[in-house]
mmCIF file of C-alpha atoms in Angstrom:
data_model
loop_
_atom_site.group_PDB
_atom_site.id
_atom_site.type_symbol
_atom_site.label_atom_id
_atom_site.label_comp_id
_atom_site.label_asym_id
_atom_site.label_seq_id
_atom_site.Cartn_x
_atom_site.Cartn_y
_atom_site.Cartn_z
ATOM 1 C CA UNK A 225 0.000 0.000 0.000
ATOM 2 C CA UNK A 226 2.917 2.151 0.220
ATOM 3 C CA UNK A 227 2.660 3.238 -3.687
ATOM 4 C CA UNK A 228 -0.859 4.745 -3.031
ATOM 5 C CA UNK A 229 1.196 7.848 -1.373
ATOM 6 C CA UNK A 230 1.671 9.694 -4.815
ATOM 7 C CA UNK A 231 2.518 13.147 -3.367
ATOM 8 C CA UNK A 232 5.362 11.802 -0.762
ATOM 9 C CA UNK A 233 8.404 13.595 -1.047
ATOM 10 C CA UNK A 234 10.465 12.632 2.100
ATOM 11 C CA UNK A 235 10.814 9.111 3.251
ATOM 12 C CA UNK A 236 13.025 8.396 6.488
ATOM 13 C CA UNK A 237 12.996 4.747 7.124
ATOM 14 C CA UNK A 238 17.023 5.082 8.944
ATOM 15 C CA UNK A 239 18.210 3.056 11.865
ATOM 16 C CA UNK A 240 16.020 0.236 11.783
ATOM 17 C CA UNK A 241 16.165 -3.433 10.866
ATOM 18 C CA UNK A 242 15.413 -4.155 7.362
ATOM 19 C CA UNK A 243 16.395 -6.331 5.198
ATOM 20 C CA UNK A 244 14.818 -5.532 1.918
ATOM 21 C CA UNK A 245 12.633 -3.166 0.246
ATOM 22 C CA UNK A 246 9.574 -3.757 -1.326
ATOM 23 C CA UNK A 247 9.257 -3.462 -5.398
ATOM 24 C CA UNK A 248 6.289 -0.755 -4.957
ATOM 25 C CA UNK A 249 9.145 1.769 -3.625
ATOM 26 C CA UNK A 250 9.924 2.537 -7.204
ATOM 27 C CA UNK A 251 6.716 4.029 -7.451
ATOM 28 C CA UNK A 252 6.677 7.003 -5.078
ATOM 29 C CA UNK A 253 7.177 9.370 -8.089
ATOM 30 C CA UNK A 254 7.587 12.376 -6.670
ATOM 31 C CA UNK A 255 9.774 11.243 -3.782
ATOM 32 C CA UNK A 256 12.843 13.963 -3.316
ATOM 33 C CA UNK A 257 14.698 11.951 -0.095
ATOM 34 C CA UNK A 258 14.640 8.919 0.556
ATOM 35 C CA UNK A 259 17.025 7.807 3.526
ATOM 36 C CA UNK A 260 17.894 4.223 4.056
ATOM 37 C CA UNK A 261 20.831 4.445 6.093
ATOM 38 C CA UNK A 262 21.526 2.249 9.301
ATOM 39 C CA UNK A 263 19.782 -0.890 8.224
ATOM 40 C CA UNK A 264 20.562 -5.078 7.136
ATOM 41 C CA UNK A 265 19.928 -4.307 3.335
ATOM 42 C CA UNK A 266 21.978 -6.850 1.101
ATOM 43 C CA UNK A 267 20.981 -5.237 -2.235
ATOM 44 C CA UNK A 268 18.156 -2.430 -3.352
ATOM 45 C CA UNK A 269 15.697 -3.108 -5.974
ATOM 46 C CA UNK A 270 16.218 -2.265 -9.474
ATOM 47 C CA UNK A 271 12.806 -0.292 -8.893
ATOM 48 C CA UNK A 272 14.436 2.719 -7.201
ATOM 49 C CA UNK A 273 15.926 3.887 -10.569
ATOM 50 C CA UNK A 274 12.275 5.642 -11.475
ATOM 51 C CA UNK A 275 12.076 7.679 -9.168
ATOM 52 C CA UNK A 276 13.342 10.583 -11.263
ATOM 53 C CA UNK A 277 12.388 13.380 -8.690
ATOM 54 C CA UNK A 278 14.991 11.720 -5.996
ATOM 55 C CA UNK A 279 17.847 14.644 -4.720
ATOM 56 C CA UNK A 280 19.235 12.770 -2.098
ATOM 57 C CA UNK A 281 19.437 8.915 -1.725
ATOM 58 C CA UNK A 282 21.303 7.945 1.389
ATOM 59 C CA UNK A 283 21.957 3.660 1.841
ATOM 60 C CA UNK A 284 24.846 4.013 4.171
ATOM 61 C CA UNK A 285 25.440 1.457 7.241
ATOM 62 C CA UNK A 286 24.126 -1.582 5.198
ATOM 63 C CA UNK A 287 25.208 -4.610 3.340
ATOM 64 C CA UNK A 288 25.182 -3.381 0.287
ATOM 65 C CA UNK A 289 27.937 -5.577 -1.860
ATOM 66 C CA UNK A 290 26.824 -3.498 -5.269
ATOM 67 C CA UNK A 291 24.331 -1.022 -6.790
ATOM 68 C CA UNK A 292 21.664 -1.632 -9.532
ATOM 69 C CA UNK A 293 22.529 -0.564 -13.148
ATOM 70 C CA UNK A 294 18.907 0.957 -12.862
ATOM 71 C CA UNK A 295 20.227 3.540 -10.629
ATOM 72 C CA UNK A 296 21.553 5.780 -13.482
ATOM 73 C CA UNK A 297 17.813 6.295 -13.915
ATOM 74 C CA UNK A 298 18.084 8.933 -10.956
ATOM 75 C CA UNK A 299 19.351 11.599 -12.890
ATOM 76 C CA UNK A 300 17.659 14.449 -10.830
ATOM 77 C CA UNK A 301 20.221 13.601 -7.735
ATOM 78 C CA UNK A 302 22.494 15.875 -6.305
ATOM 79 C CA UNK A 303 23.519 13.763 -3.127
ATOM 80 C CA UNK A 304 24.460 9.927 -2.948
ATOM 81 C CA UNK A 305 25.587 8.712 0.105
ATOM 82 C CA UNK A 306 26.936 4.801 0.720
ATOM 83 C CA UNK A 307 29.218 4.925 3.340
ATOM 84 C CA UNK A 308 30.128 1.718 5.200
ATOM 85 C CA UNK A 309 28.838 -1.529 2.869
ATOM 86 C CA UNK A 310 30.091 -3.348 0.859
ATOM 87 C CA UNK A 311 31.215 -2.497 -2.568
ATOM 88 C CA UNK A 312 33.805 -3.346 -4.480
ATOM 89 C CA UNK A 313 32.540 -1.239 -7.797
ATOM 90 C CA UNK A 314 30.562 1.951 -8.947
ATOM 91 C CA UNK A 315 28.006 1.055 -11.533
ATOM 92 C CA UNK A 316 29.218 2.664 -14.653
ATOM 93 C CA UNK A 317 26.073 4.709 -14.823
ATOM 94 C CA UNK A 318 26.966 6.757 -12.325
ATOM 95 C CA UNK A 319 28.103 9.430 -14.962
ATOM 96 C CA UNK A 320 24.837 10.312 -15.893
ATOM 97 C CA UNK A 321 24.552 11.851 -13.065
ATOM 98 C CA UNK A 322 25.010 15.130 -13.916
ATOM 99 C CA UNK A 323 24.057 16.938 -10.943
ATOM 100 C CA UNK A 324 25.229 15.060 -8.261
ATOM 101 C CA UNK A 325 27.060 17.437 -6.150
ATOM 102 C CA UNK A 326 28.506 14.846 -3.310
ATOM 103 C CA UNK A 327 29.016 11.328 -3.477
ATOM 104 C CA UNK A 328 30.673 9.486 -0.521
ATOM 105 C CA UNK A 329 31.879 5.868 -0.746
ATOM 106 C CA UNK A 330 33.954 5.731 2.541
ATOM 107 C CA UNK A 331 34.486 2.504 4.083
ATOM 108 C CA UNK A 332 33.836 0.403 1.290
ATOM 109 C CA UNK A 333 35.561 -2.156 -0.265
ATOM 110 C CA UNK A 334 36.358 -0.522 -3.909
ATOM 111 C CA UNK A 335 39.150 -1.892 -5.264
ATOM 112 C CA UNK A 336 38.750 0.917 -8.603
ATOM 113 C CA UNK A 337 36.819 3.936 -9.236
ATOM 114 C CA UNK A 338 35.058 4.000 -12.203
ATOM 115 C CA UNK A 339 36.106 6.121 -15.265
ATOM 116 C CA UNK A 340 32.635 7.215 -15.721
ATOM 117 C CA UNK A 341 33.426 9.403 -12.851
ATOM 118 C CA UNK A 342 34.744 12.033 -14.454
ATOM 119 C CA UNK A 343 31.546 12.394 -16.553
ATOM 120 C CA UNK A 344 29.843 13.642 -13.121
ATOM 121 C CA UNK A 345 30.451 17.671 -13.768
ATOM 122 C CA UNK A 346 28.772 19.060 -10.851
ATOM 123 C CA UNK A 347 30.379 17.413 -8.363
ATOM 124 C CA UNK A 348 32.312 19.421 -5.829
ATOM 125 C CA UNK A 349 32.813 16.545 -3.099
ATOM 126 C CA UNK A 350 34.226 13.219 -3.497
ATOM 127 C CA UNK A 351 34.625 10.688 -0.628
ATOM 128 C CA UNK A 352 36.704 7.817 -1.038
ATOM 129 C CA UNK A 353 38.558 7.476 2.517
ATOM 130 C CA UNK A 354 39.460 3.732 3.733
ATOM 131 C CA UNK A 355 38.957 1.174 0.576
ATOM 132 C CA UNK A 356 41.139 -0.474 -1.280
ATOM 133 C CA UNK A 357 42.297 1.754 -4.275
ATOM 134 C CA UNK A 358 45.563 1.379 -5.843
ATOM 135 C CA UNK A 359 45.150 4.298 -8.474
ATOM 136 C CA UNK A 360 42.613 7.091 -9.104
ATOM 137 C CA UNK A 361 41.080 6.930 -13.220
ATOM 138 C CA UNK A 362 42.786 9.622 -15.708
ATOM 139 C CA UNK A 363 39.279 11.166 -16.043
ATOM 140 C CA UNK A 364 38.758 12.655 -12.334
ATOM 141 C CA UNK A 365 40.636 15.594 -14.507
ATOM 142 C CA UNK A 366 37.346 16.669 -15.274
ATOM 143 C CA UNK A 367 35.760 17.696 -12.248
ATOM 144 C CA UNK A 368 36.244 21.308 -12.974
ATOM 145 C CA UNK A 369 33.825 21.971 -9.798
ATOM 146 C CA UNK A 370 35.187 19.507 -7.075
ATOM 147 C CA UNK A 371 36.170 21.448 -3.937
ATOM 148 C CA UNK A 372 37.107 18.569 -1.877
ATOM 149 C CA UNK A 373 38.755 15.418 -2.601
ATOM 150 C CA UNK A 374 39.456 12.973 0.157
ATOM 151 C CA UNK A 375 41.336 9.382 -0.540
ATOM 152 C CA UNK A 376 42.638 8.519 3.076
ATOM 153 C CA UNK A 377 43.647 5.052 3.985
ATOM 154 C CA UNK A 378 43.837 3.287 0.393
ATOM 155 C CA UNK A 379 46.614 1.811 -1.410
ATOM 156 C CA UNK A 380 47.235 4.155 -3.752
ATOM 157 C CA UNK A 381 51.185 4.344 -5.526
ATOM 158 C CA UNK A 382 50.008 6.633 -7.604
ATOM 159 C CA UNK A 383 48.211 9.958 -9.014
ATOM 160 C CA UNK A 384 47.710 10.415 -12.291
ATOM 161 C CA UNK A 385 48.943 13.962 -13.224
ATOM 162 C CA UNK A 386 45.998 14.919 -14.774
ATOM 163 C CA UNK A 387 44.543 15.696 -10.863
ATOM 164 C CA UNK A 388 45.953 19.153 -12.040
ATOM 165 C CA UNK A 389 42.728 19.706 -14.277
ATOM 166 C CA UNK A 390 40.741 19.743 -11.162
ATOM 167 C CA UNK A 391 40.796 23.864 -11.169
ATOM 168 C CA UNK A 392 38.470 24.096 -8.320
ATOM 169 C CA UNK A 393 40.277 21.885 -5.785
ATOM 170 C CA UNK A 394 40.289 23.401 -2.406
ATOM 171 C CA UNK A 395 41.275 20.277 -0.147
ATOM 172 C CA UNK A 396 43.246 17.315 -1.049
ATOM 173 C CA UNK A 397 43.835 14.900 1.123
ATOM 174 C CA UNK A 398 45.676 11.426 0.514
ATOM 175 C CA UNK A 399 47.122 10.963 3.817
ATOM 176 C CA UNK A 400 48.322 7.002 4.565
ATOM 177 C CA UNK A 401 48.769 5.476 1.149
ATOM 178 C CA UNK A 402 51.659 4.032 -0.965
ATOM 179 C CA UNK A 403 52.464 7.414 -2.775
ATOM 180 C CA UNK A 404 56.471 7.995 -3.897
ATOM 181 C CA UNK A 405 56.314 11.339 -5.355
ATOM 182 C CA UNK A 406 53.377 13.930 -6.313
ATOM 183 C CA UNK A 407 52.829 14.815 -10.076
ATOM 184 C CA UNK A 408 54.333 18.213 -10.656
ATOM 185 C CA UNK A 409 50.807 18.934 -12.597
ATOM 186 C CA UNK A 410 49.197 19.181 -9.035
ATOM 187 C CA UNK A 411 50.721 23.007 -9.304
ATOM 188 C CA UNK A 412 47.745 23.931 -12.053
ATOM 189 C CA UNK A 413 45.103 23.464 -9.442
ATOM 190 C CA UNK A 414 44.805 26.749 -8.370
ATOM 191 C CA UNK A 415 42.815 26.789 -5.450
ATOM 192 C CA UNK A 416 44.609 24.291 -3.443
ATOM 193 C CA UNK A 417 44.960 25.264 0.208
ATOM 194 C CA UNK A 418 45.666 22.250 2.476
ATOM 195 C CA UNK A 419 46.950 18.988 1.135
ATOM 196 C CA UNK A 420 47.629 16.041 2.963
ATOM 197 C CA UNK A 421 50.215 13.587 2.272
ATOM 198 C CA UNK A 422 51.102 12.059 5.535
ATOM 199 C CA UNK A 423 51.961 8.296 6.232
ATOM 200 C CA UNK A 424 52.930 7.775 2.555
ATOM 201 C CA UNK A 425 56.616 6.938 1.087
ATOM 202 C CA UNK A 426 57.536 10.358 -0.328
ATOM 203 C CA UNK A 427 61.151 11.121 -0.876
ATOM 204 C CA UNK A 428 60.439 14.996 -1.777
ATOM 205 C CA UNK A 429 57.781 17.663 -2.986
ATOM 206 C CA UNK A 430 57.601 19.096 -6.607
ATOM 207 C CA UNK A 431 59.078 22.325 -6.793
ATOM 208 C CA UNK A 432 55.722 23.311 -8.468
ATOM 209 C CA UNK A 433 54.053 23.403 -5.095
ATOM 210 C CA UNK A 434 55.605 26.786 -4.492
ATOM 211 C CA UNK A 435 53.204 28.184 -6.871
ATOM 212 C CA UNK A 436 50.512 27.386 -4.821
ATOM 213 C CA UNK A 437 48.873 29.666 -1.715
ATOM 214 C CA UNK A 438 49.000 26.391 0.368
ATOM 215 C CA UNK A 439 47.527 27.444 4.183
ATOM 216 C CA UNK A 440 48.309 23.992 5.138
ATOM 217 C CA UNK A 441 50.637 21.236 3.918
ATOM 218 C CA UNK A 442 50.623 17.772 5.861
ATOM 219 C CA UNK A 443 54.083 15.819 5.739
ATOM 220 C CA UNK A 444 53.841 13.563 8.986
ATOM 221 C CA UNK A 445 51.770 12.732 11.601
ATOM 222 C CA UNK A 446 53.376 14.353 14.350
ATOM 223 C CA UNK A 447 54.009 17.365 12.427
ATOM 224 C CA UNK A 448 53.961 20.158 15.361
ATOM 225 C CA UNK A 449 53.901 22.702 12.496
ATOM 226 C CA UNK A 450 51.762 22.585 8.913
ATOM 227 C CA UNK A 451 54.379 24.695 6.772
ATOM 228 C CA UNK A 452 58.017 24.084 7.050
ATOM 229 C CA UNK A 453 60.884 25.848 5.337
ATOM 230 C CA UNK A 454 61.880 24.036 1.801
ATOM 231 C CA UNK A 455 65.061 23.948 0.354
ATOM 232 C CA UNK A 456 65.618 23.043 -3.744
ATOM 233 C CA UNK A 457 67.476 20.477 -4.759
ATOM 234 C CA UNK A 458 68.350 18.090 -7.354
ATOM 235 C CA UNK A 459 67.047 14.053 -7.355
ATOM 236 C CA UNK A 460 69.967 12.183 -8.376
ATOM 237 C CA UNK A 461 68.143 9.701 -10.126
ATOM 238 C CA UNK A 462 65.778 11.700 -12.664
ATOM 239 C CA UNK A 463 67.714 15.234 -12.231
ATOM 240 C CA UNK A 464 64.537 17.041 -11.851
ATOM 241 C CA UNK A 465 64.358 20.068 -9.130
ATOM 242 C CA UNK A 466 62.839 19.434 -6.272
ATOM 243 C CA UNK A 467 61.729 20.604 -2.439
ATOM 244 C CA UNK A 468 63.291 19.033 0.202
ATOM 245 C CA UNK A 469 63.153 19.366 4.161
ATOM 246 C CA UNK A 470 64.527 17.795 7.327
ATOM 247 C CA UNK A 471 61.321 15.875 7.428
ATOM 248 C CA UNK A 472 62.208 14.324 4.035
ATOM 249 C CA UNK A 473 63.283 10.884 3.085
ATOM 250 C CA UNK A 474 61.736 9.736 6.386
ATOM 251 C CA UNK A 475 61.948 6.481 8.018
ATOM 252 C CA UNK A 476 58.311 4.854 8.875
ATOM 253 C CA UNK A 477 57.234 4.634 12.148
ATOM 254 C CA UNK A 478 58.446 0.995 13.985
ATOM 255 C CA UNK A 479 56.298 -0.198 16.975
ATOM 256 C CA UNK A 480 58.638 -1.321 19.083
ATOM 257 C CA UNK A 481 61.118 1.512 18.763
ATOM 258 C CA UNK A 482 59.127 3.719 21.387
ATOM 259 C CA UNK A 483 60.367 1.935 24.623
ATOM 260 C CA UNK A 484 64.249 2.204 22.949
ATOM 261 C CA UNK A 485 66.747 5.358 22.366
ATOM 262 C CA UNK A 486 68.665 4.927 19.166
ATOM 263 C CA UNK A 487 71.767 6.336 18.119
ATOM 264 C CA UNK A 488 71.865 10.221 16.763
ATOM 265 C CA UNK A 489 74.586 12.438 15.923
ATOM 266 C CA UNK A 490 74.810 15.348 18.738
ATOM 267 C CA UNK A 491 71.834 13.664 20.773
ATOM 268 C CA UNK A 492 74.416 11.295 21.294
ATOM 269 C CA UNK A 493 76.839 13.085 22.555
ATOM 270 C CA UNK A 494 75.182 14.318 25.150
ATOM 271 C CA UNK A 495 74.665 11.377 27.128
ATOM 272 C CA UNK A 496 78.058 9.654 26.123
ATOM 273 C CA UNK A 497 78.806 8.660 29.859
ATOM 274 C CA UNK A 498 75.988 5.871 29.457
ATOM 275 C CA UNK A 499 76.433 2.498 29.090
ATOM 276 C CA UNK A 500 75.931 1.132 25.692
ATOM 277 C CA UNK A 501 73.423 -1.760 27.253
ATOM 278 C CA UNK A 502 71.085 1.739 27.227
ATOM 279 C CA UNK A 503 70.897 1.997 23.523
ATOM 280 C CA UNK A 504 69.000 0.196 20.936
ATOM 281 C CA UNK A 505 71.665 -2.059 19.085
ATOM 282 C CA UNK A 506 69.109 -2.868 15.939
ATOM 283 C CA UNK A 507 68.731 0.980 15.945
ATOM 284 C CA UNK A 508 73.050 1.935 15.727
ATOM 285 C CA UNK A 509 72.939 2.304 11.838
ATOM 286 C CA UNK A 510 70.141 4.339 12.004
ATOM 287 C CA UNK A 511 71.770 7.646 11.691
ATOM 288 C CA UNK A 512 70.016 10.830 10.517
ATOM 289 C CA UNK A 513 72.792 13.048 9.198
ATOM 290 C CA UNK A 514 73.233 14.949 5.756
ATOM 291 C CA UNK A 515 76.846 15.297 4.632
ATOM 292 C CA UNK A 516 79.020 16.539 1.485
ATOM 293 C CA UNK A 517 80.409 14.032 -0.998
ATOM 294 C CA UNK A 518 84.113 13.900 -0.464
ATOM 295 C CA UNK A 519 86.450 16.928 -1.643
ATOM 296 C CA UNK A 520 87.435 16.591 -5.366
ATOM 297 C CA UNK A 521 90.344 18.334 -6.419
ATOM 298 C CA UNK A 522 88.990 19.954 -9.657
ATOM 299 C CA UNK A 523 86.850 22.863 -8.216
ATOM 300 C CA UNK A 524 84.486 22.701 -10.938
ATOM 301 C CA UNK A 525 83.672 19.736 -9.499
ATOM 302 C CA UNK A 526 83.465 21.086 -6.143
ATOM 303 C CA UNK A 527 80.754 23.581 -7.631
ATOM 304 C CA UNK A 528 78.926 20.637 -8.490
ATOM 305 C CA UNK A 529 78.385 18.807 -5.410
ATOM 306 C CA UNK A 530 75.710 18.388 -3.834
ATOM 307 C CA UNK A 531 73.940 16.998 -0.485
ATOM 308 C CA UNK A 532 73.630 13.693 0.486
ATOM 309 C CA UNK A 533 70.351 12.997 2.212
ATOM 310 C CA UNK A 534 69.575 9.888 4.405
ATOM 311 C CA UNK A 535 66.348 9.314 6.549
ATOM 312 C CA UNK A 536 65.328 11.512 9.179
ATOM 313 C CA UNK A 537 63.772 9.363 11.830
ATOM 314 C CA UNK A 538 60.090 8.908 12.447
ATOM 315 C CA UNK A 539 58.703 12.248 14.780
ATOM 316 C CA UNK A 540 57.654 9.220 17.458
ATOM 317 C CA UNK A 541 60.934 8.187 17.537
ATOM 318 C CA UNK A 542 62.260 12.143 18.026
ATOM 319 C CA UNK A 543 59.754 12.998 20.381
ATOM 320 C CA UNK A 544 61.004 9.504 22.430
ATOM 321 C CA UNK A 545 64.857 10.636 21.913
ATOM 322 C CA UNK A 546 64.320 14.008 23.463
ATOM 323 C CA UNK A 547 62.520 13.210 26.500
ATOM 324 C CA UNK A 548 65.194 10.168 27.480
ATOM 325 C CA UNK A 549 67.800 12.767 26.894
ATOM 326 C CA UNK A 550 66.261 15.313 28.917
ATOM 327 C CA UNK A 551 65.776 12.907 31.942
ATOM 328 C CA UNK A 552 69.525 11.599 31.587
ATOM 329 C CA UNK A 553 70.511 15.583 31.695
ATOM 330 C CA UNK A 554 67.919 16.031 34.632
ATOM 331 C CA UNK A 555 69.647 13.042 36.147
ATOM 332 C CA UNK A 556 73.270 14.519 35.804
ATOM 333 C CA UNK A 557 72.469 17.659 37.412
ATOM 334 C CA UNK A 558 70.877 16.043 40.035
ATOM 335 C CA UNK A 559 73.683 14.451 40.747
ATOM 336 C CA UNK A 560 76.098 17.603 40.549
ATOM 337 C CA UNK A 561 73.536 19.458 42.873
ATOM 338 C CA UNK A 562 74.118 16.247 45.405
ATOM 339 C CA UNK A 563 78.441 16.637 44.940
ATOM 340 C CA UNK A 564 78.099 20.157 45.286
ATOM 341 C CA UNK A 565 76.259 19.685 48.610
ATOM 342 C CA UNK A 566 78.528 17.234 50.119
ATOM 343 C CA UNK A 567 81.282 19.637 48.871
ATOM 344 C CA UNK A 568 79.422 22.334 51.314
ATOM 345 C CA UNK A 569 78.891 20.263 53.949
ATOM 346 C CA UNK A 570 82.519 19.224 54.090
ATOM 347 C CA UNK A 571 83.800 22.520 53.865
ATOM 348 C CA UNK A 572 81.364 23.667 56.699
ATOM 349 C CA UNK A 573 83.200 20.580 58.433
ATOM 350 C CA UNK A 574 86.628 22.070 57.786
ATOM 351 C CA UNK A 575 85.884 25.446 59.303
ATOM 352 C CA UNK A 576 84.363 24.261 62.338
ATOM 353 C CA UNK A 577 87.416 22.094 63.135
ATOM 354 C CA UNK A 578 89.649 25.428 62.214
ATOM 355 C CA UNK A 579 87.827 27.649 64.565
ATOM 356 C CA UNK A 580 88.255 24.788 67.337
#
């Protein structure tokens, strides 16, 4: 009896315990929302696709392991919203939607994102935080209008450089993936003002990034600061100029090295009256230290050297470093404050004994 209500245009059946939908529900033609969200539903029926009035269709929290091909028929919506299932795809069809304005597909299980996406020109927010991506299709290029682009927690190694074309991009965010370097193209979007690239594997920044107005750039997650001072360089392998900091190559973060101290440069030297047993021995050739190839005796070759960089390590590990050393030097002058006391008391001895 539910398709006898011909002039319903909000249906809020959330948080409940459903496990399917009735046919009929395709027939609620004038229907603008229809939320779904919180419930047992396995799969929605084919049905839903005519209801070409629908804005905003929200199925998150369910069991959703795909979508209909029938759902390109909602070409009025502006909002799609699957959070937490299932899926491992995007029906294709999802590029006729050409005024969907946000689509999130966190906490899925996509393992691609279809190139059909790119065909969706109105959107301006794009979800795809914790799934399983390994690469993001050539055509998200296209989305002239997106604002905000999040792809946390996947697997990417890679972004294709034409991320550039996305002219509108105000917030990228690709923090823990597999990433190695950032396309230089990201320079062409504009608008960028934060980007996040923390937890990946990056062994410098483009020097195209200084083009941008960035208010916030992400490198680690400890990061007390969200803009550091760059240097350029050169990357041996490719010779292309790049940006560089103290924070990059950096080693990734080990569990167990918390409860250990290892080895570094002056840190070390200021607690070189301890024992060695005190150090970690797997951590000894972990040194963070930049140095100058050795002295040639041509000087044009001199004029051509150029740093050597090795890891800096992880801030945990930094963070763990400084507070042992500042208890060792709180120790030592603990222990100077004791001699210096016993030094007093001795010579208040002496006197005594004098005057007697």
């Amino acid at each position: 009896s539910l398709a006898q209500l011909q002039r319903l245009e909000e249906l809020d059946l959330g948080n409940n315990e459903l496990y399917n939908l009735p046919e009929t529900i395709g027939a609620l033609f004038n229907l603008k929302d229809l939320w779904l969200d919180g419930n047992q539903l396995a799969e929605i029926p084919q049905e839903v696709g005519n209801l070409k009035n629908l804005l905003c269709l929200d199925v998150s929290e369910n069991k959703l392991e795909c979508l209909p091909e029938e759902i390109s028929g909602l070409t009025s919506l502006t909002d799609l919203l699957v959070s937490q299932n299932l899926l491992q795809v995007l029906p294709d069809g999802i590029g006729k939607y050409k005024r969907l304005s946000i689509l999130k597909v966190d906490q899925n299980k996509l393992i691609q994102l279809t190139d059909s996406i790119g065909d969706c020109e109105s959107l301006t927010e794009l979800v795809l935080t914790e799934n399983q991506l390994q690469s993001l299709p050539k055509s998200i290029g296209k989305l002239k209008k997106l604002n905000n682009l999040n792809a946390d927690r996947n697997k990417l190694t890679s972004l294709p450089k034409e991320i550039g074309g996305c002219c509108s991009l105000n917030v990228f965010s690709v923090r823990d993936n597999r990433l190695s370097r950032i396309p230089s193209e990201i320079s062409q979007a504009t608008e960028l003002h934060v980007l996040d690239v923390a937890g990946n594997r990056l062994t410098y920044l483009p020097l195209s990034l200084t083009t941008l107005k960035l208010k916030a750039l992400w490198l680690s997650d400890n990061q007390s600061q969200p803009l550091l001072t760059f240097q350029t360089d050169t990357d041996l392998e490719t010779g292309e100029k790049i940006l560089t900091c103290v924070l990059l190559p950096q080693m990734p973060s080990e569990p167990g090295c918390q409860d250990n101290l290892p080895r570094c440069g002056a840190l070390e030297s200021l607690v070189n009256e301890v024992s060695d047993e005190t150090w970690n021995e797997r951590a000894v050739n972990r040194v963070s230290a930049i140095r100058f190839l050795e002295d040639e005796k041509d000087e044009e070759d001199n004029e051509m050297r150029t740093l050597l960089r090795r890891a800096t390590p992880h801030p945990g590990e930094l963070k763990n470093m400084k507070k042992t050393v500042e208890n060792l030097r709180n120790d030592m002058n603990a222990a100077k404050g004791l001699d210096s006391n016993k030094n007093e008391v001795n010579n208040a001895i002496d006197r005594v004994t004098t005057s007697v």
